[in-house]
Amino acid sequence: MQMAVRQPRPLSPLREHVRDTFWFAPLGGLLGAGVLDRICAGADRTLVGALREGREFGRIEALIRFAEQAGGVVNTIGSAVLTLTGVVFSISLVALQMASGQWSQRIVRLYVRDRIAKATFAAFLATFAFTLLAQFRYEDGMRARTVHTVPFVTSAVSLVLVAASLVLFIAYVNSTMMFLRISHVVDRISQEAGRLLTLPTRPYRAREGAGQLGALLGTEVYRGPAGVLRDVHVARVCRVARRHGVVVHLLPRIGDFLVPGTRIVALHAERGAAGGTGRRVDTARVGRACNRALSTGVERTFHQDLAFGLRQLVDVALRALSPAVNDPTTAVQCLDRVQQFLAEAGTRPLGLLLYGDRAGAVRLVQDLPTWRDLVRLGFVEIRNVAPGNPQVTRRMRAALEDLVGMVPEERRGPLREQLSLLEQAVERKTDDTRVREFALTADRQGIG
């Protein structure tokens, strides 16, 4: 079993949890609009005060004329932006619902994480809130010699916000249209899946002794709400383990469904301390800290789940090969990305992931899918439903043969096993030699 060593990223769980929500950016836009309104009001007072001190009443008159002309526009903007926001996002959600029903329910999750969608929604709400507050700055019958503030800066900023909202609206329409194209969705899933493979790791070497667990000190069960294990706050677990002088072995994989009472961690003595560390370890306290470091939810996420992207690609391929859809070309596109993912994973250490503290001592051991697990996930289910579809079988054979030439010798066994099973599946499907030969001919495009 291969291993890799990685340093924890302290703030990564919080960042990912925020990205998985849709309320944070719009709420930030509303709060930002309130702050910006106060800043603009102060700037207006300062500007008029400076002009009054300089006796430049002509310029104040010009500011008043501009503010009065812009006032009608600002008054119209508020209701128009709010109406546009409701219509646009309602239509978008209907379109996404149709796309998710056609291909995969998880398309909605990609939309929730989309930065352009959040930025557009936040900009629209901020523009509405700012223009609403700006209307209180306008006064009837403003005179240059008696006025103390003119909403000049406020009016100008309102127009800038409208222009920015229109630009973001164009980007949002383009981004939403991409979500309706399955090729773009498959590409987004592949990018998210491959990002975890690009995190800096270094292969474990036996002379480091990093993976040698000491004596078992105890285990801890899960005490939180039932749900899918989304991620672990690695930095927190490493700090607790270092403080108590233990090594924490996370027993479930990221993506497993946890129920209360499930064993989640095994606590081991540090390497070389076969009989313990010489001090009494409060295993209950460490266990409680580990429980607090686990995050569960209703669905899996890309953040620390190595196999989740591959799972999504397979799901889309299976939906495409279903009788209701019958779109083998989409399944071929998914196989393209499955091959890409496995080609990247084929040269990386898998099986165990070790997290160390600043001193280099291993504090957390996390189970990862093995190479055989990933290969089976990528091909078994698609092969089971595609033996009668030569476009898919030809692409699958090409992917397997290409991967055999890309990965080290010790990882070629599972690929050759899948090649053999593919041949058997096609042979069981048809007795015609010419049909079998055609279906088992490697073709990177399927059938052109």
PDB file of C-alpha atoms in Angstrom, residues 3-130:
ATOM      1  CA  MET A   3       1.305   6.424   1.200  1.00  0.00           C
ATOM      2  CA  ALA A   4       1.725  10.169   0.901  1.00  0.00           C
ATOM      3  CA  VAL A   5       2.636  12.890   3.388  1.00  0.00           C
ATOM      4  CA  ARG A   6       0.837  16.244   3.335  1.00  0.00           C
ATOM      5  CA  GLN A   7       0.798  19.304   5.565  1.00  0.00           C
ATOM      6  CA  PRO A   8      -2.644  20.467   6.784  1.00  0.00           C
ATOM      7  CA  ARG A   9      -4.316  23.620   5.495  1.00  0.00           C
ATOM      8  CA  PRO A  10      -5.770  25.374   8.557  1.00  0.00           C
ATOM      9  CA  LEU A  11      -8.617  27.366   6.987  1.00  0.00           C
ATOM     10  CA  SER A  12      -9.595  25.046   4.134  1.00  0.00           C
ATOM     11  CA  PRO A  13     -12.762  23.531   5.727  1.00  0.00           C
ATOM     12  CA  LEU A  14     -14.236  26.960   6.521  1.00  0.00           C
ATOM     13  CA  ARG A  15     -13.539  28.222   3.016  1.00  0.00           C
ATOM     14  CA  GLU A  16     -15.180  25.192   1.432  1.00  0.00           C
ATOM     15  CA  HIS A  17     -18.217  25.356   3.701  1.00  0.00           C
ATOM     16  CA  VAL A  18     -18.733  28.988   2.713  1.00  0.00           C
ATOM     17  CA  ARG A  19     -18.429  28.099  -0.976  1.00  0.00           C
ATOM     18  CA  ASP A  20     -21.102  25.434  -0.555  1.00  0.00           C
ATOM     19  CA  THR A  21     -23.628  28.032   0.627  1.00  0.00           C
ATOM     20  CA  PHE A  22     -25.503  30.547  -1.504  1.00  0.00           C
ATOM     21  CA  TRP A  23     -26.498  33.011   1.214  1.00  0.00           C
ATOM     22  CA  PHE A  24     -23.086  34.346   2.195  1.00  0.00           C
ATOM     23  CA  ALA A  25     -22.292  36.431  -0.905  1.00  0.00           C
ATOM     24  CA  PRO A  26     -25.773  38.048  -1.221  1.00  0.00           C
ATOM     25  CA  LEU A  27     -25.770  38.869   2.485  1.00  0.00           C
ATOM     26  CA  GLY A  28     -22.322  40.381   2.097  1.00  0.00           C
ATOM     27  CA  GLY A  29     -23.646  42.444  -0.809  1.00  0.00           C
ATOM     28  CA  LEU A  30     -26.484  43.836   1.311  1.00  0.00           C
ATOM     29  CA  LEU A  31     -24.157  44.709   4.177  1.00  0.00           C
ATOM     30  CA  GLY A  32     -21.668  46.216   1.756  1.00  0.00           C
ATOM     31  CA  ALA A  33     -24.408  48.400   0.279  1.00  0.00           C
ATOM     32  CA  GLY A  34     -25.180  49.793   3.731  1.00  0.00           C
ATOM     33  CA  VAL A  35     -21.522  50.556   4.408  1.00  0.00           C
ATOM     34  CA  LEU A  36     -21.077  52.110   0.966  1.00  0.00           C
ATOM     35  CA  ASP A  37     -24.125  54.320   1.523  1.00  0.00           C
ATOM     36  CA  ARG A  38     -22.608  55.739   4.710  1.00  0.00           C
ATOM     37  CA  ILE A  39     -19.283  56.339   2.979  1.00  0.00           C
ATOM     38  CA  CYS A  40     -20.938  58.119   0.049  1.00  0.00           C
ATOM     39  CA  ALA A  41     -23.057  60.246   2.387  1.00  0.00           C
ATOM     40  CA  GLY A  42     -19.912  61.337   4.218  1.00  0.00           C
ATOM     41  CA  ALA A  43     -18.178  62.089   0.920  1.00  0.00           C
ATOM     42  CA  ASP A  44     -21.136  64.217  -0.216  1.00  0.00           C
ATOM     43  CA  ARG A  45     -21.055  66.269   2.988  1.00  0.00           C
ATOM     44  CA  THR A  46     -17.300  66.718   2.765  1.00  0.00           C
ATOM     45  CA  LEU A  47     -17.477  67.777  -0.892  1.00  0.00           C
ATOM     46  CA  VAL A  48     -20.226  70.345  -0.350  1.00  0.00           C
ATOM     47  CA  GLY A  49     -18.518  71.631   2.790  1.00  0.00           C
ATOM     48  CA  ALA A  50     -15.266  72.188   0.907  1.00  0.00           C
ATOM     49  CA  LEU A  51     -17.057  74.024  -1.911  1.00  0.00           C
ATOM     50  CA  ARG A  52     -18.961  76.225   0.571  1.00  0.00           C
ATOM     51  CA  GLU A  53     -15.713  77.187   2.291  1.00  0.00           C
ATOM     52  CA  GLY A  54     -14.299  78.160  -1.080  1.00  0.00           C
ATOM     53  CA  ARG A  55     -17.453  80.127  -1.956  1.00  0.00           C
ATOM     54  CA  GLU A  56     -17.808  78.047  -5.143  1.00  0.00           C
ATOM     55  CA  PHE A  57     -21.585  78.170  -5.303  1.00  0.00           C
ATOM     56  CA  GLY A  58     -21.601  77.723  -9.086  1.00  0.00           C
ATOM     57  CA  ARG A  59     -20.124  74.273  -8.712  1.00  0.00           C
ATOM     58  CA  ILE A  60     -22.633  73.441  -6.002  1.00  0.00           C
ATOM     59  CA  GLU A  61     -25.406  74.427  -8.416  1.00  0.00           C
ATOM     60  CA  ALA A  62     -23.921  72.053 -11.007  1.00  0.00           C
ATOM     61  CA  LEU A  63     -23.880  69.253  -8.437  1.00  0.00           C
ATOM     62  CA  ILE A  64     -27.514  69.950  -7.569  1.00  0.00           C
ATOM     63  CA  ARG A  65     -28.551  69.812 -11.238  1.00  0.00           C
ATOM     64  CA  PHE A  66     -26.724  66.510 -11.725  1.00  0.00           C
ATOM     65  CA  ALA A  67     -28.277  65.032  -8.580  1.00  0.00           C
ATOM     66  CA  GLU A  68     -31.781  66.118  -9.600  1.00  0.00           C
ATOM     67  CA  GLN A  69     -31.384  64.605 -13.068  1.00  0.00           C
ATOM     68  CA  ALA A  70     -29.953  61.387 -11.662  1.00  0.00           C
ATOM     69  CA  GLY A  71     -32.636  61.210  -8.978  1.00  0.00           C
ATOM     70  CA  GLY A  72     -35.281  60.008 -11.408  1.00  0.00           C
ATOM     71  CA  VAL A  73     -32.957  57.303 -12.683  1.00  0.00           C
ATOM     72  CA  VAL A  74     -32.046  56.189  -9.177  1.00  0.00           C
ATOM     73  CA  ASN A  75     -35.722  56.080  -8.232  1.00  0.00           C
ATOM     74  CA  THR A  76     -36.449  53.778 -11.181  1.00  0.00           C
ATOM     75  CA  ILE A  77     -33.431  51.555 -10.665  1.00  0.00           C
ATOM     76  CA  GLY A  78     -34.549  50.074  -7.357  1.00  0.00           C
ATOM     77  CA  SER A  79     -37.802  48.493  -8.491  1.00  0.00           C
ATOM     78  CA  ALA A  80     -36.379  47.542 -11.899  1.00  0.00           C
ATOM     79  CA  VAL A  81     -33.384  45.712 -10.438  1.00  0.00           C
ATOM     80  CA  LEU A  82     -35.521  43.830  -7.934  1.00  0.00           C
ATOM     81  CA  THR A  83     -37.944  42.732 -10.666  1.00  0.00           C
ATOM     82  CA  LEU A  84     -35.095  41.676 -12.950  1.00  0.00           C
ATOM     83  CA  THR A  85     -33.481  39.707 -10.126  1.00  0.00           C
ATOM     84  CA  GLY A  86     -36.648  37.742  -9.431  1.00  0.00           C
ATOM     85  CA  VAL A  87     -37.365  36.959 -13.080  1.00  0.00           C
ATOM     86  CA  VAL A  88     -33.810  36.018 -14.065  1.00  0.00           C
ATOM     87  CA  PHE A  89     -33.086  33.744 -11.134  1.00  0.00           C
ATOM     88  CA  SER A  90     -36.507  32.083 -11.307  1.00  0.00           C
ATOM     89  CA  ILE A  91     -35.974  31.174 -14.963  1.00  0.00           C
ATOM     90  CA  SER A  92     -32.428  30.035 -14.188  1.00  0.00           C
ATOM     91  CA  LEU A  93     -33.588  27.675 -11.458  1.00  0.00           C
ATOM     92  CA  VAL A  94     -36.222  26.150 -13.750  1.00  0.00           C
ATOM     93  CA  ALA A  95     -33.603  25.577 -16.445  1.00  0.00           C
ATOM     94  CA  LEU A  96     -31.204  24.037 -13.925  1.00  0.00           C
ATOM     95  CA  GLN A  97     -33.936  21.763 -12.633  1.00  0.00           C
ATOM     96  CA  MET A  98     -34.552  20.495 -16.157  1.00  0.00           C
ATOM     97  CA  ALA A  99     -30.839  19.948 -16.733  1.00  0.00           C
ATOM     98  CA  SER A 100     -30.371  18.152 -13.422  1.00  0.00           C
ATOM     99  CA  GLY A 101     -33.304  15.866 -14.190  1.00  0.00           C
ATOM    100  CA  GLN A 102     -31.771  15.052 -17.558  1.00  0.00           C
ATOM    101  CA  TRP A 103     -28.191  14.424 -16.458  1.00  0.00           C
ATOM    102  CA  SER A 104     -27.502  14.553 -12.735  1.00  0.00           C
ATOM    103  CA  GLN A 105     -28.998  16.139  -9.625  1.00  0.00           C
ATOM    104  CA  ARG A 106     -25.504  17.277  -8.649  1.00  0.00           C
ATOM    105  CA  ILE A 107     -25.483  19.906 -11.397  1.00  0.00           C
ATOM    106  CA  VAL A 108     -27.325  22.137  -8.916  1.00  0.00           C
ATOM    107  CA  ARG A 109     -24.348  21.888  -6.572  1.00  0.00           C
ATOM    108  CA  LEU A 110     -22.042  23.210  -9.283  1.00  0.00           C
ATOM    109  CA  TYR A 111     -24.403  26.164  -9.683  1.00  0.00           C
ATOM    110  CA  VAL A 112     -24.392  26.839  -5.939  1.00  0.00           C
ATOM    111  CA  ARG A 113     -20.583  26.929  -5.967  1.00  0.00           C
ATOM    112  CA  ASP A 114     -20.405  29.127  -9.070  1.00  0.00           C
ATOM    113  CA  ARG A 115     -18.714  32.423  -8.251  1.00  0.00           C
ATOM    114  CA  ILE A 116     -20.330  34.335 -11.116  1.00  0.00           C
ATOM    115  CA  ALA A 117     -23.850  33.393  -9.988  1.00  0.00           C
ATOM    116  CA  LYS A 118     -23.103  34.514  -6.446  1.00  0.00           C
ATOM    117  CA  ALA A 119     -21.409  37.725  -7.564  1.00  0.00           C
ATOM    118  CA  THR A 120     -24.330  38.596  -9.853  1.00  0.00           C
ATOM    119  CA  PHE A 121     -26.953  37.952  -7.180  1.00  0.00           C
ATOM    120  CA  ALA A 122     -24.919  39.944  -4.652  1.00  0.00           C
ATOM    121  CA  ALA A 123     -24.470  42.834  -7.095  1.00  0.00           C
ATOM    122  CA  PHE A 124     -28.182  42.961  -7.915  1.00  0.00           C
ATOM    123  CA  LEU A 125     -29.204  43.000  -4.258  1.00  0.00           C
ATOM    124  CA  ALA A 126     -26.498  45.532  -3.391  1.00  0.00           C
ATOM    125  CA  THR A 127     -27.666  47.826  -6.202  1.00  0.00           C
ATOM    126  CA  PHE A 128     -31.273  47.566  -5.030  1.00  0.00           C
ATOM    127  CA  ALA A 129     -30.386  48.235  -1.395  1.00  0.00           C
ATOM    128  CA  PHE A 130     -28.026  51.106  -2.234  1.00  0.00           C
TER     129      PHE A 130
END
